[in-house]
PDB file of C-alpha atoms in Angstrom:
ATOM      1  CA  MET A 104     -13.413   6.353 -25.452  1.00  0.00           C
ATOM      2  CA  ALA A 105     -10.345   7.594 -23.598  1.00  0.00           C
ATOM      3  CA  GLN A 106     -11.972   6.780 -20.235  1.00  0.00           C
ATOM      4  CA  ILE A 107     -12.611   3.205 -21.359  1.00  0.00           C
ATOM      5  CA  ILE A 108      -8.941   2.828 -22.249  1.00  0.00           C
ATOM      6  CA  TYR A 109      -7.948   4.212 -18.834  1.00  0.00           C
ATOM      7  CA  VAL A 110     -10.277   1.763 -17.090  1.00  0.00           C
ATOM      8  CA  ILE A 111      -8.735  -1.112 -19.064  1.00  0.00           C
ATOM      9  CA  LYS A 112      -5.262   0.047 -18.019  1.00  0.00           C
ATOM     10  CA  LEU A 113      -6.468   0.284 -14.410  1.00  0.00           C
ATOM     11  CA  THR A 114      -7.344  -3.408 -14.418  1.00  0.00           C
ATOM     12  CA  ARG A 115      -3.837  -4.373 -15.651  1.00  0.00           C
ATOM     13  CA  PRO A 116      -5.166  -6.245 -18.682  1.00  0.00           C
ATOM     14  CA  LEU A 117      -2.150  -8.542 -19.122  1.00  0.00           C
ATOM     15  CA  ASN A 118      -2.552  -9.893 -15.576  1.00  0.00           C
ATOM     16  CA  THR A 119      -6.316 -10.171 -16.001  1.00  0.00           C
ATOM     17  CA  ILE A 120      -6.118 -12.012 -19.321  1.00  0.00           C
ATOM     18  CA  THR A 121      -3.406 -14.319 -17.966  1.00  0.00           C
ATOM     19  CA  ALA A 122      -5.688 -15.205 -15.042  1.00  0.00           C
ATOM     20  CA  GLY A 123      -8.435 -16.131 -17.496  1.00  0.00           C
ATOM     21  CA  ILE A 124      -6.064 -18.223 -19.607  1.00  0.00           C
ATOM     22  CA  ALA A 125      -4.936 -20.021 -16.435  1.00  0.00           C
ATOM     23  CA  THR A 126      -8.507 -21.177 -15.762  1.00  0.00           C
ATOM     24  CA  VAL A 127      -8.855 -22.476 -19.322  1.00  0.00           C
ATOM     25  CA  ILE A 128      -5.571 -24.373 -19.029  1.00  0.00           C
ATOM     26  CA  SER A 129      -6.660 -25.727 -15.642  1.00  0.00           C
ATOM     27  CA  SER A 130      -9.957 -26.872 -17.171  1.00  0.00           C
ATOM     28  CA  SER A 131      -7.991 -28.603 -19.920  1.00  0.00           C
ATOM     29  CA  ILE A 132      -5.816 -30.394 -17.348  1.00  0.00           C
ATOM     30  CA  LEU A 133      -9.049 -31.585 -15.728  1.00  0.00           C
ATOM     31  CA  SER A 134     -10.437 -32.700 -19.119  1.00  0.00           C
ATOM     32  CA  GLY A 135     -13.264 -30.233 -18.623  1.00  0.00           C
ATOM     33  CA  LEU A 136     -13.144 -28.225 -21.850  1.00  0.00           C
ATOM     34  CA  ASN A 137     -16.241 -30.044 -23.115  1.00  0.00           C
ATOM     35  CA  ASP A 138     -18.238 -28.261 -20.379  1.00  0.00           C
ATOM     36  CA  LEU A 139     -18.038 -24.932 -22.161  1.00  0.00           C
ATOM     37  CA  THR A 140     -20.488 -23.136 -19.859  1.00  0.00           C
ATOM     38  CA  THR A 141     -18.382 -23.910 -16.778  1.00  0.00           C
ATOM     39  CA  VAL A 142     -15.128 -22.984 -18.530  1.00  0.00           C
ATOM     40  CA  VAL A 143     -16.466 -19.612 -19.677  1.00  0.00           C
ATOM     41  CA  THR A 144     -18.015 -18.903 -16.268  1.00  0.00           C
ATOM     42  CA  LEU A 145     -14.749 -19.727 -14.514  1.00  0.00           C
ATOM     43  CA  ALA A 146     -12.732 -17.520 -16.858  1.00  0.00           C
ATOM     44  CA  LEU A 147     -15.143 -14.576 -16.520  1.00  0.00           C
ATOM     45  CA  THR A 148     -15.270 -14.906 -12.730  1.00  0.00           C
ATOM     46  CA  VAL A 149     -11.519 -15.096 -12.250  1.00  0.00           C
ATOM     47  CA  MET A 150     -10.902 -12.268 -14.721  1.00  0.00           C
ATOM     48  CA  ALA A 151     -13.519 -10.060 -13.053  1.00  0.00           C
ATOM     49  CA  TYR A 152     -12.098 -10.700  -9.583  1.00  0.00           C
ATOM     50  CA  THR A 153      -8.566 -10.058 -10.845  1.00  0.00           C
ATOM     51  CA  ALA A 154      -9.646  -6.797 -12.481  1.00  0.00           C
ATOM     52  CA  GLY A 155     -11.500  -5.783  -9.313  1.00  0.00           C
ATOM     53  CA  ALA A 156      -8.534  -6.565  -7.082  1.00  0.00           C
ATOM     54  CA  ASN A 157      -6.128  -4.665  -9.348  1.00  0.00           C
ATOM     55  CA  SER A 158      -8.426  -1.623  -9.476  1.00  0.00           C
ATOM     56  CA  LEU A 159      -8.848  -1.606  -5.706  1.00  0.00           C
ATOM     57  CA  ASN A 160      -5.105  -2.035  -5.246  1.00  0.00           C
ATOM     58  CA  ASP A 161      -4.402   1.022  -7.386  1.00  0.00           C
ATOM     59  CA  ALA A 162      -7.042   3.038  -5.515  1.00  0.00           C
ATOM     60  CA  VAL A 163      -5.564   2.140  -2.120  1.00  0.00           C
ATOM     61  CA  ASP A 164      -1.936   2.510  -3.231  1.00  0.00           C
ATOM     62  CA  PHE A 165      -2.213   5.744  -5.194  1.00  0.00           C
ATOM     63  CA  LEU A 166       0.091   7.673  -2.845  1.00  0.00           C
ATOM     64  CA  THR A 167       2.853   5.052  -2.888  1.00  0.00           C
ATOM     65  CA  ASP A 168       2.376   4.695  -6.644  1.00  0.00           C
ATOM     66  CA  LEU A 169       3.311   8.358  -7.002  1.00  0.00           C
ATOM     67  CA  VAL A 170       6.812   7.110  -6.133  1.00  0.00           C
ATOM     68  CA  ASN A 171       6.797   3.423  -7.133  1.00  0.00           C
ATOM     69  CA  ARG A 172       4.501   3.411 -10.203  1.00  0.00           C
ATOM     70  CA  PRO A 173       4.090   7.011 -11.457  1.00  0.00           C
ATOM     71  CA  ASP A 174       3.053   5.703 -14.892  1.00  0.00           C
ATOM     72  CA  ARG A 175      -0.199   4.183 -13.598  1.00  0.00           C
ATOM     73  CA  VAL A 176      -3.482   5.886 -14.415  1.00  0.00           C
ATOM     74  CA  ILE A 177      -4.283   7.299 -10.951  1.00  0.00           C
ATOM     75  CA  PRO A 178      -0.881   8.937 -10.316  1.00  0.00           C
ATOM     76  CA  MET A 179      -1.083  10.358 -13.839  1.00  0.00           C
ATOM     77  CA  GLY A 180      -4.439  11.929 -13.003  1.00  0.00           C
ATOM     78  CA  LEU A 181      -6.297   9.986 -15.701  1.00  0.00           C
ATOM     79  CA  ILE A 182      -8.721   8.339 -13.253  1.00  0.00           C
ATOM     80  CA  SER A 183      -9.690   9.496  -9.762  1.00  0.00           C
ATOM     81  CA  GLN A 184      -9.333   7.325  -6.678  1.00  0.00           C
ATOM     82  CA  ASN A 185     -13.130   7.249  -6.193  1.00  0.00           C
ATOM     83  CA  SER A 186     -13.661   6.171  -9.796  1.00  0.00           C
ATOM     84  CA  ALA A 187     -11.173   3.337  -9.326  1.00  0.00           C
ATOM     85  CA  ILE A 188     -13.059   2.166  -6.226  1.00  0.00           C
ATOM     86  CA  PHE A 189     -16.322   2.225  -8.196  1.00  0.00           C
ATOM     87  CA  VAL A 190     -14.738   0.239 -11.045  1.00  0.00           C
ATOM     88  CA  SER A 191     -13.457  -2.267  -8.494  1.00  0.00           C
ATOM     89  CA  PHE A 192     -16.941  -2.642  -6.984  1.00  0.00           C
ATOM     90  CA  ILE A 193     -18.495  -3.274 -10.419  1.00  0.00           C
ATOM     91  CA  PHE A 194     -15.953  -5.971 -11.270  1.00  0.00           C
ATOM     92  CA  PHE A 195     -16.308  -7.657  -7.876  1.00  0.00           C
ATOM     93  CA  LEU A 196     -20.103  -7.577  -8.269  1.00  0.00           C
ATOM     94  CA  PHE A 197     -19.946  -9.056 -11.769  1.00  0.00           C
ATOM     95  CA  GLY A 198     -17.503 -11.746 -10.626  1.00  0.00           C
ATOM     96  CA  THR A 199     -19.728 -12.681  -7.697  1.00  0.00           C
ATOM     97  CA  ILE A 200     -22.876 -12.896  -9.845  1.00  0.00           C
ATOM     98  CA  SER A 201     -20.955 -15.087 -12.288  1.00  0.00           C
ATOM     99  CA  ALA A 202     -19.560 -17.306  -9.519  1.00  0.00           C
ATOM    100  CA  LEU A 203     -23.012 -17.856  -8.006  1.00  0.00           C
ATOM    101  CA  THR A 204     -24.014 -19.848 -11.094  1.00  0.00           C
ATOM    102  CA  LEU A 205     -21.413 -22.502 -10.213  1.00  0.00           C
ATOM    103  CA  ASN A 206     -21.764 -25.321  -7.687  1.00  0.00           C
ATOM    104  CA  ASP A 207     -21.765 -24.731  -3.925  1.00  0.00           C
ATOM    105  CA  GLU A 208     -18.125 -25.746  -3.392  1.00  0.00           C
ATOM    106  CA  ALA A 209     -16.908 -23.296  -6.033  1.00  0.00           C
ATOM    107  CA  VAL A 210     -19.110 -20.541  -4.572  1.00  0.00           C
ATOM    108  CA  PHE A 211     -17.630 -21.180  -1.126  1.00  0.00           C
ATOM    109  CA  ILE A 212     -14.041 -20.942  -2.384  1.00  0.00           C
ATOM    110  CA  GLY A 213     -14.602 -17.986  -4.708  1.00  0.00           C
ATOM    111  CA  VAL A 214     -17.222 -15.832  -3.013  1.00  0.00           C
ATOM    112  CA  ILE A 215     -16.824 -16.701   0.668  1.00  0.00           C
ATOM    113  CA  ILE A 216     -13.028 -17.076   0.871  1.00  0.00           C
ATOM    114  CA  ALA A 217     -11.074 -15.645  -2.081  1.00  0.00           C
ATOM    115  CA  MET A 218     -12.985 -12.438  -2.845  1.00  0.00           C
ATOM    116  CA  PRO A 219     -13.132 -11.206   0.784  1.00  0.00           C
ATOM    117  CA  LEU A 220      -9.420 -11.984   1.157  1.00  0.00           C
ATOM    118  CA  MET A 221      -8.691  -9.746  -1.846  1.00  0.00           C
ATOM    119  CA  VAL A 222     -10.573  -6.861  -0.245  1.00  0.00           C
ATOM    120  CA  VAL A 223      -9.114  -7.390   3.237  1.00  0.00           C
ATOM    121  CA  TYR A 224      -5.596  -7.594   1.824  1.00  0.00           C
ATOM    122  CA  ASN A 225      -5.862  -4.341  -0.106  1.00  0.00           C
ATOM    123  CA  ILE A 226      -7.455  -2.387   2.726  1.00  0.00           C
ATOM    124  CA  TYR A 227      -5.795  -3.803   5.847  1.00  0.00           C
ATOM    125  CA  LEU A 228      -2.948  -6.237   5.162  1.00  0.00           C
ATOM    126  CA  LYS A 229      -0.853  -4.865   2.312  1.00  0.00           C
ATOM    127  CA  GLY A 230       1.706  -3.176   4.569  1.00  0.00           C
ATOM    128  CA  LYS A 231       1.923  -6.031   7.084  1.00  0.00           C
ATOM    129  CA  PRO A 232       5.230  -7.934   6.939  1.00  0.00           C
ATOM    130  CA  LEU A 233       4.818 -11.353   5.287  1.00  0.00           C
ATOM    131  CA  VAL A 234       1.126 -11.601   6.285  1.00  0.00           C
ATOM    132  CA  GLY A 235       0.013  -9.637   3.232  1.00  0.00           C
ATOM    133  CA  ASN A 236       2.398 -11.622   1.016  1.00  0.00           C
ATOM    134  CA  ILE A 237       0.982 -14.894   2.301  1.00  0.00           C
ATOM    135  CA  VAL A 238      -2.634 -13.784   1.781  1.00  0.00           C
ATOM    136  CA  VAL A 239      -1.986 -12.811  -1.852  1.00  0.00           C
ATOM    137  CA  SER A 240      -0.248 -16.139  -2.432  1.00  0.00           C
ATOM    138  CA  ILE A 241      -3.182 -18.035  -0.910  1.00  0.00           C
ATOM    139  CA  VAL A 242      -5.647 -16.204  -3.163  1.00  0.00           C
ATOM    140  CA  ILE A 243      -3.642 -17.073  -6.295  1.00  0.00           C
ATOM    141  CA  GLY A 244      -3.368 -20.693  -5.196  1.00  0.00           C
ATOM    142  CA  LEU A 245      -7.103 -20.806  -4.471  1.00  0.00           C
ATOM    143  CA  SER A 246      -7.871 -19.968  -8.100  1.00  0.00           C
ATOM    144  CA  PHE A 247      -6.764 -23.490  -9.039  1.00  0.00           C
ATOM    145  CA  LEU A 248      -8.855 -25.086  -6.294  1.00  0.00           C
ATOM    146  CA  PHE A 249     -11.759 -22.883  -7.417  1.00  0.00           C
ATOM    147  CA  CYS A 250     -11.422 -24.391 -10.880  1.00  0.00           C
ATOM    148  CA  GLY A 251     -11.147 -27.898  -9.427  1.00  0.00           C
ATOM    149  CA  ALA A 252     -14.278 -27.366  -7.344  1.00  0.00           C
ATOM    150  CA  ALA A 253     -16.255 -26.128 -10.356  1.00  0.00           C
ATOM    151  CA  HIS A 254     -15.292 -29.273 -12.290  1.00  0.00           C
ATOM    152  CA  GLN A 255     -15.718 -31.434  -9.157  1.00  0.00           C
ATOM    153  CA  ASN A 256     -12.160 -32.724  -9.438  1.00  0.00           C
ATOM    154  CA  TYR A 257      -9.748 -31.277  -6.866  1.00  0.00           C
ATOM    155  CA  GLY A 258      -6.955 -33.829  -7.120  1.00  0.00           C
ATOM    156  CA  PRO A 259      -4.927 -32.552 -10.101  1.00  0.00           C
ATOM    157  CA  MET A 260      -5.213 -28.951  -8.878  1.00  0.00           C
ATOM    158  CA  TRP A 261      -3.418 -29.271  -5.537  1.00  0.00           C
ATOM    159  CA  LEU A 262       0.052 -29.346  -7.057  1.00  0.00           C
ATOM    160  CA  PRO A 263      -0.485 -26.303  -9.331  1.00  0.00           C
ATOM    161  CA  ALA A 264      -1.981 -24.495  -6.334  1.00  0.00           C
ATOM    162  CA  MET A 265       1.115 -25.182  -4.215  1.00  0.00           C
ATOM    163  CA  LEU A 266       3.533 -24.252  -7.001  1.00  0.00           C
ATOM    164  CA  SER A 267       1.580 -21.069  -7.636  1.00  0.00           C
ATOM    165  CA  PHE A 268       1.611 -20.237  -3.919  1.00  0.00           C
ATOM    166  CA  GLY A 269       5.389 -20.633  -3.749  1.00  0.00           C
ATOM    167  CA  LEU A 270       6.170 -18.566  -6.839  1.00  0.00           C
ATOM    168  CA  THR A 271       3.683 -15.852  -5.839  1.00  0.00           C
ATOM    169  CA  PHE A 272       5.050 -15.615  -2.293  1.00  0.00           C
ATOM    170  CA  LEU A 273       8.567 -15.267  -3.672  1.00  0.00           C
ATOM    171  CA  ARG A 274       7.497 -12.607  -6.176  1.00  0.00           C
ATOM    172  CA  GLU A 275       5.525 -10.666  -3.556  1.00  0.00           C
ATOM    173  CA  LEU A 276       8.579 -10.433  -1.320  1.00  0.00           C
ATOM    174  CA  VAL A 277      10.705  -9.361  -4.276  1.00  0.00           C
ATOM    175  CA  LYS A 278       8.098  -6.694  -5.124  1.00  0.00           C
ATOM    176  CA  ASP A 279       8.353  -5.391  -1.549  1.00  0.00           C
ATOM    177  CA  VAL A 280      12.034  -4.799  -2.166  1.00  0.00           C
ATOM    178  CA  ALA A 281      11.254  -3.105  -5.493  1.00  0.00           C
ATOM    179  CA  ASP A 282       8.661  -0.859  -3.812  1.00  0.00           C
ATOM    180  CA  LEU A 283      10.832  -0.032  -0.818  1.00  0.00           C
ATOM    181  CA  LYS A 284      11.143   3.694  -1.522  1.00  0.00           C
ATOM    182  CA  GLY A 285       7.434   4.394  -1.911  1.00  0.00           C
ATOM    183  CA  ASP A 286       6.385   2.076   0.929  1.00  0.00           C
ATOM    184  CA  LEU A 287       8.893   3.727   3.245  1.00  0.00           C
ATOM    185  CA  SER A 288       7.539   7.187   2.400  1.00  0.00           C
ATOM    186  CA  MET A 289       4.049   6.029   3.438  1.00  0.00           C
ATOM    187  CA  GLY A 290       5.180   4.500   6.712  1.00  0.00           C
ATOM    188  CA  LEU A 291       4.323   0.925   5.733  1.00  0.00           C
ATOM    189  CA  ALA A 292       5.871  -1.995   7.586  1.00  0.00           C
ATOM    190  CA  THR A 293       6.821  -4.502   4.905  1.00  0.00           C
ATOM    191  CA  PHE A 294       9.481  -7.121   5.582  1.00  0.00           C
ATOM    192  CA  PRO A 295      12.331  -5.206   3.859  1.00  0.00           C
ATOM    193  CA  ILE A 296      11.431  -2.048   5.794  1.00  0.00           C
ATOM    194  CA  LEU A 297      11.314  -3.798   9.172  1.00  0.00           C
ATOM    195  CA  LEU A 298      14.322  -6.109   8.820  1.00  0.00           C
ATOM    196  CA  GLY A 299      16.306  -4.499   6.036  1.00  0.00           C
ATOM    197  CA  ILE A 300      17.561  -5.392   2.582  1.00  0.00           C
ATOM    198  CA  TYR A 301      20.120  -7.976   3.669  1.00  0.00           C
ATOM    199  CA  LYS A 302      17.663 -10.001   5.775  1.00  0.00           C
ATOM    200  CA  SER A 303      15.290  -9.795   2.819  1.00  0.00           C
ATOM    201  CA  ARG A 304      18.028 -11.122   0.564  1.00  0.00           C
ATOM    202  CA  GLN A 305      18.557 -14.089   2.857  1.00  0.00           C
ATOM    203  CA  LEU A 306      14.853 -14.903   2.847  1.00  0.00           C
ATOM    204  CA  ILE A 307      14.554 -14.454  -0.934  1.00  0.00           C
ATOM    205  CA  VAL A 308      17.512 -16.769  -1.619  1.00  0.00           C
ATOM    206  CA  PHE A 309      16.074 -19.342   0.798  1.00  0.00           C
ATOM    207  CA  LEU A 310      12.647 -19.144  -0.880  1.00  0.00           C
ATOM    208  CA  CYS A 311      14.301 -19.486  -4.293  1.00  0.00           C
ATOM    209  CA  PHE A 312      15.864 -22.729  -3.095  1.00  0.00           C
ATOM    210  CA  LEU A 313      12.522 -24.060  -1.775  1.00  0.00           C
ATOM    211  CA  VAL A 314      10.536 -23.072  -4.869  1.00  0.00           C
ATOM    212  CA  SER A 315      13.205 -24.627  -7.084  1.00  0.00           C
ATOM    213  CA  LEU A 316      12.954 -27.938  -5.225  1.00  0.00           C
ATOM    214  CA  LEU A 317       9.147 -27.818  -5.215  1.00  0.00           C
ATOM    215  CA  SER A 318       9.127 -27.195  -8.977  1.00  0.00           C
ATOM    216  CA  LEU A 319      11.309 -30.260  -9.587  1.00  0.00           C
ATOM    217  CA  TRP A 320       9.355 -32.558  -7.279  1.00  0.00           C
ATOM    218  CA  PRO A 321       6.618 -33.495  -9.851  1.00  0.00           C
ATOM    219  CA  LEU A 322       9.373 -34.630 -12.220  1.00  0.00           C
ATOM    220  CA  TYR A 323      11.113 -36.640  -9.504  1.00  0.00           C
ATOM    221  CA  ASN A 324       7.965 -38.525  -8.492  1.00  0.00           C
ATOM    222  CA  SER A 325       6.758 -38.857 -12.131  1.00  0.00           C
ATOM    223  CA  THR A 326       3.590 -36.816 -11.619  1.00  0.00           C
ATOM    224  CA  TYR A 327       4.332 -34.995 -14.869  1.00  0.00           C
ATOM    225  CA  GLY A 328       6.263 -36.088 -17.939  1.00  0.00           C
ATOM    226  CA  ILE A 329       9.507 -35.019 -19.541  1.00  0.00           C
ATOM    227  CA  TRP A 330       8.012 -31.950 -21.227  1.00  0.00           C
ATOM    228  CA  TYR A 331       7.228 -30.576 -17.784  1.00  0.00           C
ATOM    229  CA  GLY A 332      10.886 -30.963 -16.851  1.00  0.00           C
ATOM    230  CA  ILE A 333      12.144 -29.261 -20.008  1.00  0.00           C
ATOM    231  CA  ILE A 334       9.802 -26.282 -19.754  1.00  0.00           C
ATOM    232  CA  VAL A 335      10.134 -25.863 -16.001  1.00  0.00           C
ATOM    233  CA  PHE A 336      13.917 -25.896 -16.301  1.00  0.00           C
ATOM    234  CA  ILE A 337      13.908 -23.161 -18.939  1.00  0.00           C
ATOM    235  CA  GLY A 338      11.013 -21.134 -17.554  1.00  0.00           C
ATOM    236  CA  VAL A 339      11.360 -21.559 -13.787  1.00  0.00           C
ATOM    237  CA  GLU A 340      14.702 -22.991 -12.691  1.00  0.00           C
ATOM    238  CA  VAL A 341      16.904 -20.737 -14.852  1.00  0.00           C
ATOM    239  CA  PRO A 342      14.974 -17.548 -13.941  1.00  0.00           C
ATOM    240  CA  ILE A 343      15.180 -18.436 -10.243  1.00  0.00           C
ATOM    241  CA  VAL A 344      18.954 -18.767 -10.554  1.00  0.00           C
ATOM    242  CA  MET A 345      18.963 -15.334 -12.224  1.00  0.00           C
ATOM    243  CA  VAL A 346      17.049 -13.876  -9.270  1.00  0.00           C
ATOM    244  CA  VAL A 347      19.536 -15.380  -6.809  1.00  0.00           C
ATOM    245  CA  ILE A 348      22.469 -13.943  -8.774  1.00  0.00           C
ATOM    246  CA  LEU A 349      20.837 -10.504  -8.936  1.00  0.00           C
ATOM    247  CA  PHE A 350      20.265 -10.368  -5.182  1.00  0.00           C
ATOM    248  CA  LEU A 351      23.672 -11.758  -4.282  1.00  0.00           C
ATOM    249  CA  LYS A 352      25.362  -9.135  -6.441  1.00  0.00           C
ATOM    250  CA  ASN A 353      23.128  -6.176  -5.596  1.00  0.00           C
ATOM    251  CA  PRO A 354      20.383  -6.689  -3.005  1.00  0.00           C
ATOM    252  CA  GLY A 355      18.502  -3.461  -3.737  1.00  0.00           C
ATOM    253  CA  ILE A 356      15.525  -1.846  -5.432  1.00  0.00           C
ATOM    254  CA  SER A 357      16.852  -2.307  -8.987  1.00  0.00           C
ATOM    255  CA  SER A 358      17.298  -6.055  -8.433  1.00  0.00           C
ATOM    256  CA  GLY A 359      13.802  -6.199  -6.971  1.00  0.00           C
ATOM    257  CA  LYS A 360      12.292  -4.601 -10.076  1.00  0.00           C
ATOM    258  CA  LYS A 361      14.181  -6.871 -12.466  1.00  0.00           C
ATOM    259  CA  SER A 362      13.419  -9.976 -10.406  1.00  0.00           C
ATOM    260  CA  SER A 363       9.716  -9.144 -10.222  1.00  0.00           C
ATOM    261  CA  LYS A 364       9.499  -9.142 -14.027  1.00  0.00           C
ATOM    262  CA  ILE A 365      11.501 -12.363 -14.244  1.00  0.00           C
ATOM    263  CA  LEU A 366       9.203 -14.125 -11.771  1.00  0.00           C
ATOM    264  CA  LYS A 367       6.068 -12.925 -13.578  1.00  0.00           C
ATOM    265  CA  PHE A 368       7.427 -14.732 -16.645  1.00  0.00           C
ATOM    266  CA  SER A 369       8.165 -17.816 -14.511  1.00  0.00           C
ATOM    267  CA  SER A 370       4.590 -17.966 -13.210  1.00  0.00           C
ATOM    268  CA  LEU A 371       3.243 -18.209 -16.743  1.00  0.00           C
ATOM    269  CA  MET A 372       5.909 -20.727 -17.783  1.00  0.00           C
ATOM    270  CA  GLY A 373       5.153 -22.845 -14.735  1.00  0.00           C
ATOM    271  CA  LEU A 374       1.521 -23.090 -15.801  1.00  0.00           C
ATOM    272  CA  ILE A 375       2.526 -24.026 -19.354  1.00  0.00           C
ATOM    273  CA  ALA A 376       4.896 -26.650 -17.940  1.00  0.00           C
ATOM    274  CA  ILE A 377       2.105 -28.216 -15.885  1.00  0.00           C
ATOM    275  CA  TYR A 378      -0.186 -28.317 -18.906  1.00  0.00           C
ATOM    276  CA  ALA A 379       2.484 -29.871 -21.123  1.00  0.00           C
ATOM    277  CA  GLY A 380       3.530 -32.351 -18.452  1.00  0.00           C
ATOM    278  CA  SER A 381      -0.029 -33.515 -17.839  1.00  0.00           C
ATOM    279  CA  GLN A 382      -1.081 -33.721 -21.493  1.00  0.00           C
ATOM    280  CA  LEU A 383       2.026 -34.891 -23.406  1.00  0.00           C
TER     281      LEU A 383
END
């Protein structure tokens, strides 16, 4: 029983469940909830891939996590690195089998593009400056297009995909600042390590400005209604201002950790805003 709990922790259940909820909300935006088989298949596939990616990430990063995330199951000695890799393989296999029951376009996005990118990122690209950040952001954005492909309706998913890409890219860069100590000890070459904290601050503030404008654009061009504006202001715009203030006052590891948590909240609120704006 204890091992099952450790495996669940390895997958980062909150992130995994949130990914599943995102597919259900996306299906609702596309008026696809009546196709229950597709909705469930999408949720299971995305959750399995998310769990697999998180498990593989922890297996690859176990040395840096000794410094950055000592409370995770591998640094604590609760699960071995090899066991985490095996768990990752099982989840990726389950997600692929699930995805193969969808239409060809969804299979192409999920199995041919997104899943390999998750593996390549964790093994080869994580320590590459900006490249790894961009790849993760693309994968998160692709989850919306994956849902659109499964329901054969891409149109409404492009905007959520772009917003998700922007917020994820910003959060990934912030996380690099938060993980600076451990990444430096492992000789990684993330953006903050190569160009320093102050250059990272400049880029983070600039990205905050761009993401803020992008988040307001659907309100400006009337793509979404007033509820989108209200929720996105509270859940995205205000948190982004908080991130800017944190980095202007203290552009260091502590600000990176706080900002990462703030932006995780914003990602969820952004999705809720899109749902509310498209439905109400």
